[in-house]
Short mmCIF file of N, CA, C and O in Angstrom, two decimals:
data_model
loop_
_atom_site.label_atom_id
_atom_site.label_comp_id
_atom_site.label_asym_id
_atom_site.label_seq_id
_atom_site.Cartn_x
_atom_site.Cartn_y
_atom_site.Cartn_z
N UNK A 154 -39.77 -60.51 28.39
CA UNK A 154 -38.99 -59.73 27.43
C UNK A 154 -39.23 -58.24 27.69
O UNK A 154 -40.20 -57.67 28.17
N UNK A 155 -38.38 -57.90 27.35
CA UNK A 155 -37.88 -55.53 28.36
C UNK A 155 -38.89 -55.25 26.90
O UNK A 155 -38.69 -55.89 25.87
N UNK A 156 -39.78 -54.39 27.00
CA UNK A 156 -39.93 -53.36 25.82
C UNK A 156 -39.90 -52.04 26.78
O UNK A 156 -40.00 -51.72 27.97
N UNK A 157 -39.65 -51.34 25.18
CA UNK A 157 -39.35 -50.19 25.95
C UNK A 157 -40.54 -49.04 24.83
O UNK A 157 -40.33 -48.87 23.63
N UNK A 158 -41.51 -48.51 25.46
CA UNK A 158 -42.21 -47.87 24.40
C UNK A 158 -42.59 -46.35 24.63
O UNK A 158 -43.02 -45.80 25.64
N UNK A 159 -42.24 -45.75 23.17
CA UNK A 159 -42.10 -44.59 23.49
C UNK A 159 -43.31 -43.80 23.32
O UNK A 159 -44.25 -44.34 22.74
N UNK A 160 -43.45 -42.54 23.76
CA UNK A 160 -44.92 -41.88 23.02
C UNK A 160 -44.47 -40.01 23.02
O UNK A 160 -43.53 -39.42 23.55
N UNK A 161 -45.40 -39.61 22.34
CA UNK A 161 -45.38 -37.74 22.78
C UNK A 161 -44.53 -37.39 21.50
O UNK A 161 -44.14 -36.22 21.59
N UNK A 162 -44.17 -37.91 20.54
CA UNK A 162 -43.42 -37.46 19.05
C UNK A 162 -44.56 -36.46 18.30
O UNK A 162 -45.78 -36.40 18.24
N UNK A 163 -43.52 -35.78 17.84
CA UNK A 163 -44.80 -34.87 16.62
C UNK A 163 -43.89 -34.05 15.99
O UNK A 163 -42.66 -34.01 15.93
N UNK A 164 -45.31 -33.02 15.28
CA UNK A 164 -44.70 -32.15 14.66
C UNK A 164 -44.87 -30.63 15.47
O UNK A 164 -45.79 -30.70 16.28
N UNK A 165 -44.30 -29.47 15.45
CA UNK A 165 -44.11 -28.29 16.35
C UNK A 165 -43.42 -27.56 15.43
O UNK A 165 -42.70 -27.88 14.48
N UNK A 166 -43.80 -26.36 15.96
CA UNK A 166 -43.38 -24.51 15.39
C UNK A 166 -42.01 -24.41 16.22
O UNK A 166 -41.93 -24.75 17.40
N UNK A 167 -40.73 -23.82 15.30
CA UNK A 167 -39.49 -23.32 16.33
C UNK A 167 -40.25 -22.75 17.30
O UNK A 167 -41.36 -22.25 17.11
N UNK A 168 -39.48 -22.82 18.70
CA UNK A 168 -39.78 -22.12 19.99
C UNK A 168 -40.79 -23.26 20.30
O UNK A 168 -39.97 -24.02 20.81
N UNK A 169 -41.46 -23.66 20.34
CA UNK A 169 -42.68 -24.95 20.53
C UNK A 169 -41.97 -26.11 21.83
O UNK A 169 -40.79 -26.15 22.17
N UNK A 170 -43.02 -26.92 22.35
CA UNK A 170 -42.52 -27.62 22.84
C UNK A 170 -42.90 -28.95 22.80
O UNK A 170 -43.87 -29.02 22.05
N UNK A 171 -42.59 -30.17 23.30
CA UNK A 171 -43.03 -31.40 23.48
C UNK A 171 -42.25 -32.17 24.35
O UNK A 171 -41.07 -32.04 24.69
N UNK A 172 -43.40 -33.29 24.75
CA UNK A 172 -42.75 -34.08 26.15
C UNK A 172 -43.05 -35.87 25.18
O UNK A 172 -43.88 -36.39 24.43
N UNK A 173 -42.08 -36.12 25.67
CA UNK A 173 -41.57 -37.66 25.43
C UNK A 173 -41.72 -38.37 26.27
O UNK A 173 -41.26 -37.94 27.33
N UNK A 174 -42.36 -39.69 26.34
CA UNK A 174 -42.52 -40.79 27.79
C UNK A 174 -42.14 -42.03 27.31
O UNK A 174 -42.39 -42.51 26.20
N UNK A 175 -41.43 -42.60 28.38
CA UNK A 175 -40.82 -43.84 27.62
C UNK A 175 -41.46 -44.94 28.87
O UNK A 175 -41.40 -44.70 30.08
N UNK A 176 -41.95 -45.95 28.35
CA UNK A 176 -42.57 -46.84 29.85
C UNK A 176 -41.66 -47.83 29.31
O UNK A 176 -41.31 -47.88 28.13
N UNK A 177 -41.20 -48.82 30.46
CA UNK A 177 -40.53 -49.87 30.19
C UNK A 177 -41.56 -51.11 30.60
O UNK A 177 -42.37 -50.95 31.51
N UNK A 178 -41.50 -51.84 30.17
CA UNK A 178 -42.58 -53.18 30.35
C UNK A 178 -42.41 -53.69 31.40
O UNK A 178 -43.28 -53.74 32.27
N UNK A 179 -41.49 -54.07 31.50
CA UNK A 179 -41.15 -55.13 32.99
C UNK A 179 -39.75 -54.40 33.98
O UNK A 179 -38.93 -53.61 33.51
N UNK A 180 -39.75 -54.81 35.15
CA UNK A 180 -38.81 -54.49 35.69
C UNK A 180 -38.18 -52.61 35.87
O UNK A 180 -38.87 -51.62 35.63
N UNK A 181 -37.40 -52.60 36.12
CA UNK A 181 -36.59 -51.42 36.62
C UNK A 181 -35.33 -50.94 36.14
O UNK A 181 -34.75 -51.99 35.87
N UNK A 182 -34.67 -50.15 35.90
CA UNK A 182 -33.18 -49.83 35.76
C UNK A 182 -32.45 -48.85 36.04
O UNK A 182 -33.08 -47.81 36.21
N UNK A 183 -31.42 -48.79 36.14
CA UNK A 183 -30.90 -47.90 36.62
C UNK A 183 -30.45 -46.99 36.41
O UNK A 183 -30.19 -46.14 37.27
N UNK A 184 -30.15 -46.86 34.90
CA UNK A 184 -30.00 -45.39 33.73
C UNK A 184 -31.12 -45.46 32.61
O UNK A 184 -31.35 -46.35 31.79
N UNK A 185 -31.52 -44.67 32.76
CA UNK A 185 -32.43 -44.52 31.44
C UNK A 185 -32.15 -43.34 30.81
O UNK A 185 -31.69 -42.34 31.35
N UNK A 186 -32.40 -43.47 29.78
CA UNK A 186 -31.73 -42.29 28.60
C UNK A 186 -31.86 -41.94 27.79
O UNK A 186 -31.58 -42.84 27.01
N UNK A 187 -32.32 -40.58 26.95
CA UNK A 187 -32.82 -40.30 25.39
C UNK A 187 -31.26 -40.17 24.64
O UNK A 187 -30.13 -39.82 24.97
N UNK A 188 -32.00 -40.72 23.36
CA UNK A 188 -30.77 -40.77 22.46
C UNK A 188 -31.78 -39.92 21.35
O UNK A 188 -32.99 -39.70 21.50
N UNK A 189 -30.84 -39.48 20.13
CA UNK A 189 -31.96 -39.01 18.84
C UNK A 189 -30.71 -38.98 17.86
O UNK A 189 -29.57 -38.58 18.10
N UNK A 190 -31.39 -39.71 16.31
CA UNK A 190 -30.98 -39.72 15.35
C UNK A 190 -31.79 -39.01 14.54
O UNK A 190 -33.01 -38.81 14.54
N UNK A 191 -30.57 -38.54 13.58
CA UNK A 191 -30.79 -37.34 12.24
C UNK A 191 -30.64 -38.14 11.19
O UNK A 191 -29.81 -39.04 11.30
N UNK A 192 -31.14 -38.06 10.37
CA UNK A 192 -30.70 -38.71 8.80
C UNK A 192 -29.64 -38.77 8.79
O UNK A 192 -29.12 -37.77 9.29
N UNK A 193 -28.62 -39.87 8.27
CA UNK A 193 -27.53 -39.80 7.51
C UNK A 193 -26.42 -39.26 9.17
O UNK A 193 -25.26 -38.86 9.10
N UNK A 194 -27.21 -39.42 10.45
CA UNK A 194 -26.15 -39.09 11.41
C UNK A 194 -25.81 -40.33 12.08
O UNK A 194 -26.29 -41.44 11.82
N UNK A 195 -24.92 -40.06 13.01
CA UNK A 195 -24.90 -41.39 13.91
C UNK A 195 -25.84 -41.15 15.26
O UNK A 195 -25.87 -40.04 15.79
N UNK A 196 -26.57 -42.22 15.74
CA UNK A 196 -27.07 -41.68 17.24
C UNK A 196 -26.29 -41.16 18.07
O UNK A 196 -25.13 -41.56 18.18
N UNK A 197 -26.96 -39.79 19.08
CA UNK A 197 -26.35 -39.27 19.44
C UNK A 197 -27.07 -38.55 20.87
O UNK A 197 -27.99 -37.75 20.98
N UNK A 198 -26.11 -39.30 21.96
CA UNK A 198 -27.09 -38.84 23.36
C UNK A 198 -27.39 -37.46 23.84
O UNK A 198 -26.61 -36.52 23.96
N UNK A 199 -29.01 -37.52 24.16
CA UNK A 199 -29.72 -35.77 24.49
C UNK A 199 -29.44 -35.90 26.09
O UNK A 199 -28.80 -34.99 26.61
N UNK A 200 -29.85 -36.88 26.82
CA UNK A 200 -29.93 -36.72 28.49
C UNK A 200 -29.99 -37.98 29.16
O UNK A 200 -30.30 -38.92 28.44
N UNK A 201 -29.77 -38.23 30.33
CA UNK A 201 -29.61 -39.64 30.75
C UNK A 201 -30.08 -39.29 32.44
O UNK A 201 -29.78 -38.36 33.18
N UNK A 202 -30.82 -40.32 32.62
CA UNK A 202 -30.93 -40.11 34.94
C UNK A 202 -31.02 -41.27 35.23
O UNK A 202 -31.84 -42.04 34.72
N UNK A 203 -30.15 -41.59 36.14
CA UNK A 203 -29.95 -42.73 36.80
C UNK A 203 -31.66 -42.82 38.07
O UNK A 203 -32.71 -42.20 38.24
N UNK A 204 -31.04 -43.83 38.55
CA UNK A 204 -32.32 -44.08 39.53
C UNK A 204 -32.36 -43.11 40.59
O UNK A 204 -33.45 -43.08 41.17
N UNK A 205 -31.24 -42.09 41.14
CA UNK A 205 -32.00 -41.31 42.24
C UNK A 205 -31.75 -40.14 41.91
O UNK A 205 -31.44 -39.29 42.75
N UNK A 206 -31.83 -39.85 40.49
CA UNK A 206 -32.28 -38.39 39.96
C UNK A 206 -31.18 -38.14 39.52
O UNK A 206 -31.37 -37.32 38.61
N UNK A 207 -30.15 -38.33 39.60
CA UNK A 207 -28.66 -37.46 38.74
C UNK A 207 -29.13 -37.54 37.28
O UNK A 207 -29.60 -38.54 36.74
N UNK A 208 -28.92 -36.11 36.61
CA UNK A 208 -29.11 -35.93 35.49
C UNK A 208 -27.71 -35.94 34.84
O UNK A 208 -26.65 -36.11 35.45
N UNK A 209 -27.86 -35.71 33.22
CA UNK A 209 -26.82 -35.44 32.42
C UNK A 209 -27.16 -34.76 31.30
O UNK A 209 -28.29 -35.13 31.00
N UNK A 210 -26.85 -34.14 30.71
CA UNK A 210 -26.98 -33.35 29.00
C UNK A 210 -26.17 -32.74 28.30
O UNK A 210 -25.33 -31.91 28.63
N UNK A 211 -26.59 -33.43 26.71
CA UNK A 211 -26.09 -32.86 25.60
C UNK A 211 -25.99 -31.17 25.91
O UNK A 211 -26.97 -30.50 26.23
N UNK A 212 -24.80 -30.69 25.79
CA UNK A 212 -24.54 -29.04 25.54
C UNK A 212 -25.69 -28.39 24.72
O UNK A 212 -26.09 -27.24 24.88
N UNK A 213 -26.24 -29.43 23.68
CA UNK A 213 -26.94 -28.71 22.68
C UNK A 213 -28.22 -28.50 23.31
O UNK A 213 -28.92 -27.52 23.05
N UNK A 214 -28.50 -29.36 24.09
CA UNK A 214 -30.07 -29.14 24.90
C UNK A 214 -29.90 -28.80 26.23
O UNK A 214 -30.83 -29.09 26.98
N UNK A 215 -28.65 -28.10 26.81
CA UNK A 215 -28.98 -27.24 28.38
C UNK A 215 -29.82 -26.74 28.27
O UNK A 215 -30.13 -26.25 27.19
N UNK A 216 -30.75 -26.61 29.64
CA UNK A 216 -31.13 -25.45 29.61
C UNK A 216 -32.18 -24.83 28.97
O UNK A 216 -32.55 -23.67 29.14
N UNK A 217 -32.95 -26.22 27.73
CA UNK A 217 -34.07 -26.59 26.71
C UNK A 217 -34.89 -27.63 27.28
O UNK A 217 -36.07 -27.52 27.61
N UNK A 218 -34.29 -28.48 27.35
CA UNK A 218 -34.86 -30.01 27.43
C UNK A 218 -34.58 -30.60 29.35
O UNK A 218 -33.67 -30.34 30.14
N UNK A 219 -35.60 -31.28 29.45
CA UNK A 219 -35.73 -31.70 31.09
C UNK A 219 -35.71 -33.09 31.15
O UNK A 219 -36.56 -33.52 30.37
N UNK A 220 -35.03 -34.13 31.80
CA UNK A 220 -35.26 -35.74 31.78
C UNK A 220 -35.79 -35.67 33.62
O UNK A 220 -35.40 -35.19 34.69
N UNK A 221 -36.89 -36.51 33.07
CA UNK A 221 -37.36 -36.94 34.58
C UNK A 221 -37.82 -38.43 34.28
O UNK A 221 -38.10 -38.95 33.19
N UNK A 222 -37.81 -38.96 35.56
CA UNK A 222 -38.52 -40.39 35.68
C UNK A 222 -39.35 -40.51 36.67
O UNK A 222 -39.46 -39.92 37.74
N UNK A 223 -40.00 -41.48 36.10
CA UNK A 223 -41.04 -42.31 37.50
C UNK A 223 -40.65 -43.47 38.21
O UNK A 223 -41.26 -44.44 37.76
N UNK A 224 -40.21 -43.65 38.73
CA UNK A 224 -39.56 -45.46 39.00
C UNK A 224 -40.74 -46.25 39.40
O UNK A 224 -40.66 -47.47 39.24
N UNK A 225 -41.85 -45.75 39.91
CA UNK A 225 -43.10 -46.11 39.98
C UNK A 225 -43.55 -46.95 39.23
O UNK A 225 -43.75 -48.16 39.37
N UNK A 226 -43.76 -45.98 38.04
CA UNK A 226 -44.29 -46.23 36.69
C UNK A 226 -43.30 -46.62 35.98
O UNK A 226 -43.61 -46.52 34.79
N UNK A 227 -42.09 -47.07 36.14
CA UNK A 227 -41.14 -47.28 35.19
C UNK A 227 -40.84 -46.51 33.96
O UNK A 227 -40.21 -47.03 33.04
N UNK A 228 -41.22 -45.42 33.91
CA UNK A 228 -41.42 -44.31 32.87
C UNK A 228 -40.29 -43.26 33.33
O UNK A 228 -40.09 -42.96 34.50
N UNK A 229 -39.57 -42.73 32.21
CA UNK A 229 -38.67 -41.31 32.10
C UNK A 229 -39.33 -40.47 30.61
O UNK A 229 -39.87 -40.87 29.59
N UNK A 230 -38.98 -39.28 31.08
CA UNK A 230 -39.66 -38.30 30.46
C UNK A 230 -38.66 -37.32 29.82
O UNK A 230 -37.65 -36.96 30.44
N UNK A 231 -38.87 -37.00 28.90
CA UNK A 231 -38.54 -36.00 28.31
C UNK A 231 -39.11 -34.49 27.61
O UNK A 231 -39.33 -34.25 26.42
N UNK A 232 -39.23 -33.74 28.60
CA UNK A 232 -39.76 -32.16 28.61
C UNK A 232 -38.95 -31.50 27.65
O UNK A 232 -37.74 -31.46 27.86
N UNK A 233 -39.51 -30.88 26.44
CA UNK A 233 -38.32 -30.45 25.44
C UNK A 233 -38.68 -28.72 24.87
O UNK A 233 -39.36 -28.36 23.91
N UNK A 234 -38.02 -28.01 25.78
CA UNK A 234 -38.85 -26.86 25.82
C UNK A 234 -37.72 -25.97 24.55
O UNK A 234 -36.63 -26.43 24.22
N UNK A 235 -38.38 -24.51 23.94
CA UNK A 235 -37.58 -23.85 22.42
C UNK A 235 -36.72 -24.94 21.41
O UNK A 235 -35.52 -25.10 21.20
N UNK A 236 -37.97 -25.62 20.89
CA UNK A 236 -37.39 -26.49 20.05
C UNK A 236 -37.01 -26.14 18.84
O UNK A 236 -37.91 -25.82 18.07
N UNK A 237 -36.18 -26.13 18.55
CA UNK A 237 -35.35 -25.61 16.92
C UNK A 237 -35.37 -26.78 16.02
O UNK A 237 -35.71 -27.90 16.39
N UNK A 238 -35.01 -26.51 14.90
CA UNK A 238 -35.38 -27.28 13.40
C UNK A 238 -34.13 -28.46 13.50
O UNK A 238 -34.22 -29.61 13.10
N UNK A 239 -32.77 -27.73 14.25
CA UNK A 239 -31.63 -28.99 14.75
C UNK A 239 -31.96 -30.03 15.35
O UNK A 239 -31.35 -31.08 15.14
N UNK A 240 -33.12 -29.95 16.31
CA UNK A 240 -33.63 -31.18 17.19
C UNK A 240 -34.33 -31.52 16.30
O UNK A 240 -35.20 -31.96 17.05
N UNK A 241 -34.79 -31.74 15.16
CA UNK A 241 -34.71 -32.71 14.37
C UNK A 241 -34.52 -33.77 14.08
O UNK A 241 -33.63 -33.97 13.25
N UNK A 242 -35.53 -35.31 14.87
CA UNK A 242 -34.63 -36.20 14.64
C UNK A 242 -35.48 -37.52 15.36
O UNK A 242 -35.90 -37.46 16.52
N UNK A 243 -35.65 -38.68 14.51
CA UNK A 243 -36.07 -39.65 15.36
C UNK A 243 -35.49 -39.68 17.35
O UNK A 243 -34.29 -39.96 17.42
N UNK A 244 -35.85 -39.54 18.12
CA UNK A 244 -35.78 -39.95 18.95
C UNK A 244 -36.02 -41.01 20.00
O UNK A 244 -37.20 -41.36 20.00
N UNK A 245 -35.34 -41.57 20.82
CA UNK A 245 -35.19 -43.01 21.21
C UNK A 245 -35.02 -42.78 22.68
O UNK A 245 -34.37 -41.90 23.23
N UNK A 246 -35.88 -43.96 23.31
CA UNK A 246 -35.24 -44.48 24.87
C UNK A 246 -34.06 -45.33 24.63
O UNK A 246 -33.68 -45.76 23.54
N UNK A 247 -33.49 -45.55 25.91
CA UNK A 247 -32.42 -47.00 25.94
C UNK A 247 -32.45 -46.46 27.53
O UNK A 247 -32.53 -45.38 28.11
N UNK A 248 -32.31 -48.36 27.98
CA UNK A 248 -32.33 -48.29 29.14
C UNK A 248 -31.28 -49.08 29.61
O UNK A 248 -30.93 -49.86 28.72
N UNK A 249 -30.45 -49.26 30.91
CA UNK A 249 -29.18 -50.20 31.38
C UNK A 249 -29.48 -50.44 32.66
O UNK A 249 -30.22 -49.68 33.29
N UNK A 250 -29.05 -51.30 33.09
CA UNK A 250 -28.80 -51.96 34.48
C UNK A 250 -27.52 -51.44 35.46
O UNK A 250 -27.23 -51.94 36.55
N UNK A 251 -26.92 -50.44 34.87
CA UNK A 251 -26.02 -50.10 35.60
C UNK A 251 -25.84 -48.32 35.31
O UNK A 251 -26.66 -47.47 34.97
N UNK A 252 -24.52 -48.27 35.61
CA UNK A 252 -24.39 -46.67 35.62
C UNK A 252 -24.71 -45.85 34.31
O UNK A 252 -24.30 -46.48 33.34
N UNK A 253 -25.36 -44.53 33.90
CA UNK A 253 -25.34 -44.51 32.81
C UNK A 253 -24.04 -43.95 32.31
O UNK A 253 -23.18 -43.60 33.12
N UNK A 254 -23.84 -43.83 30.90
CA UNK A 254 -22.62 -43.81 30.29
C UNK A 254 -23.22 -43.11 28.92
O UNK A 254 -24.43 -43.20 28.72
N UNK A 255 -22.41 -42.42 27.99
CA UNK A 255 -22.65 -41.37 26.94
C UNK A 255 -22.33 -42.27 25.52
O UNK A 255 -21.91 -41.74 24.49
N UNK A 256 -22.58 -43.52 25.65
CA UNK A 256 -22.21 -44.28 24.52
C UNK A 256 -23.15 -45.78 24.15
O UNK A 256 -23.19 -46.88 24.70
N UNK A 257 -23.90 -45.16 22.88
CA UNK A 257 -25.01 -45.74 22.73
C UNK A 257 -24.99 -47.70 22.40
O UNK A 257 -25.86 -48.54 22.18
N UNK A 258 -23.51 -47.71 22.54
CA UNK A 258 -24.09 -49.43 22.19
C UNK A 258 -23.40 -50.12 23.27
O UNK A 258 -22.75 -51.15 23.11
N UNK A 259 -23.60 -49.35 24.67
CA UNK A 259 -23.38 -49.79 26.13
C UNK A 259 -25.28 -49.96 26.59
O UNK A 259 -25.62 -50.67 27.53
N UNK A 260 -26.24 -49.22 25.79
CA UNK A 260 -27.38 -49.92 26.49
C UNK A 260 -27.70 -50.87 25.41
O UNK A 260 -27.52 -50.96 24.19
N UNK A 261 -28.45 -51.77 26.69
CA UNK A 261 -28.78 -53.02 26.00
C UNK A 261 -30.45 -53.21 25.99
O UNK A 261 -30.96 -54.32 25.86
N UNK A 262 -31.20 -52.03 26.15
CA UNK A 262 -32.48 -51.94 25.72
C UNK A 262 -32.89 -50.60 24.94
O UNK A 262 -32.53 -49.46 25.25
N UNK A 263 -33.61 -50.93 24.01
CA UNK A 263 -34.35 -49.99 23.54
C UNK A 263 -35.66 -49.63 22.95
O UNK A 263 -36.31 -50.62 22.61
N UNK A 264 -36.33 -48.26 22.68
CA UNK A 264 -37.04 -48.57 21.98
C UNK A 264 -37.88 -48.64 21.18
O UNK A 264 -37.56 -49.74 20.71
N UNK A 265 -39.11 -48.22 20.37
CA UNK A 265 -38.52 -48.15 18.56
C UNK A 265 -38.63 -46.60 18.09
O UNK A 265 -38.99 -46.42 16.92
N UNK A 266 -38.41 -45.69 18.73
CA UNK A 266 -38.01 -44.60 18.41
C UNK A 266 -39.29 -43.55 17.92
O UNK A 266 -40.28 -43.93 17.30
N UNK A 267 -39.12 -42.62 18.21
CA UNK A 267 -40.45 -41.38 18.13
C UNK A 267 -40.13 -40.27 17.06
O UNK A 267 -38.99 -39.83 16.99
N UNK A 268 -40.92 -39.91 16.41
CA UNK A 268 -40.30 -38.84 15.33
C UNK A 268 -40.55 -37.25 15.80
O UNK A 268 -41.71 -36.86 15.92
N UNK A 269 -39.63 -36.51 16.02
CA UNK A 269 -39.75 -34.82 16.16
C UNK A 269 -39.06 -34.37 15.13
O UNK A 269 -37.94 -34.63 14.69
N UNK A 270 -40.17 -33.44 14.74
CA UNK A 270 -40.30 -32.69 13.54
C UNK A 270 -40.02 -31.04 14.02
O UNK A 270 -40.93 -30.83 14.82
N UNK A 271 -39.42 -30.12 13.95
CA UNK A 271 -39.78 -28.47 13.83
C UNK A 271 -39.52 -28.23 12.97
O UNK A 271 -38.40 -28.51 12.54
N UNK A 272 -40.58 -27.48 12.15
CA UNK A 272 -40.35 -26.74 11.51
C UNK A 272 -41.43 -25.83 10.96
O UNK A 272 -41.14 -24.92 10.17
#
């Protein structure tokens, strides 16, 4: 059975930073991807990298936030640099077997989500 487990959540000062690691239990894939929910929002994708590094990102986090992986370690990362009180928001892995895509109930792993706080 895939788990997917996250770590590196907290609390931080605007401008502050924090890194997110997501290890997957078994096996490999081929998009892995942060998602983050707000109260009362719908989930909503921050960055996604396929297996040989192509990135992707939310407009709201250019240029802030970094996705890297290990395929090694089965681990992707999330570097989340001038964090504002908007990034606010449980945050989540999800992982797929195929290309990644900007629409959260196309992955079929996830997992149980990390809390970031600024303020």
């Amino acid at each position: 059975q895939v788990q997917l487990v996250e770590s590196g959540g907290g609390s931080v000062q605007p401008g502050g930073s924090l890194r997110l690691s997501c290890t997957a239990s078994v096996g490999s894939f081929y998009c892995m991807a942060w998602y983050r929910q707000m109260p009362g929002k719908e989930r909503e994708a921050v960055a996604a990298i396929d297996d040989v590094g192509s990135t992707s990102y939310a407009n709201s986090v250019k240029g802030r936030f970094t996705i890297s992986r290990d395929n090694a370690k089965n681990t992707v990362y999330l570097e989340m640099d001038s964090l504002q009180p908007e990034d606010t928001a449980m945050y989540y892995c999800a992982a797929r077997g195929a290309a990644c895509t900007w629409t959260h109930w196309t992955y079929r792993y996830w997992g149980q989500g990390t809390q970031v706080t600024v303020s």
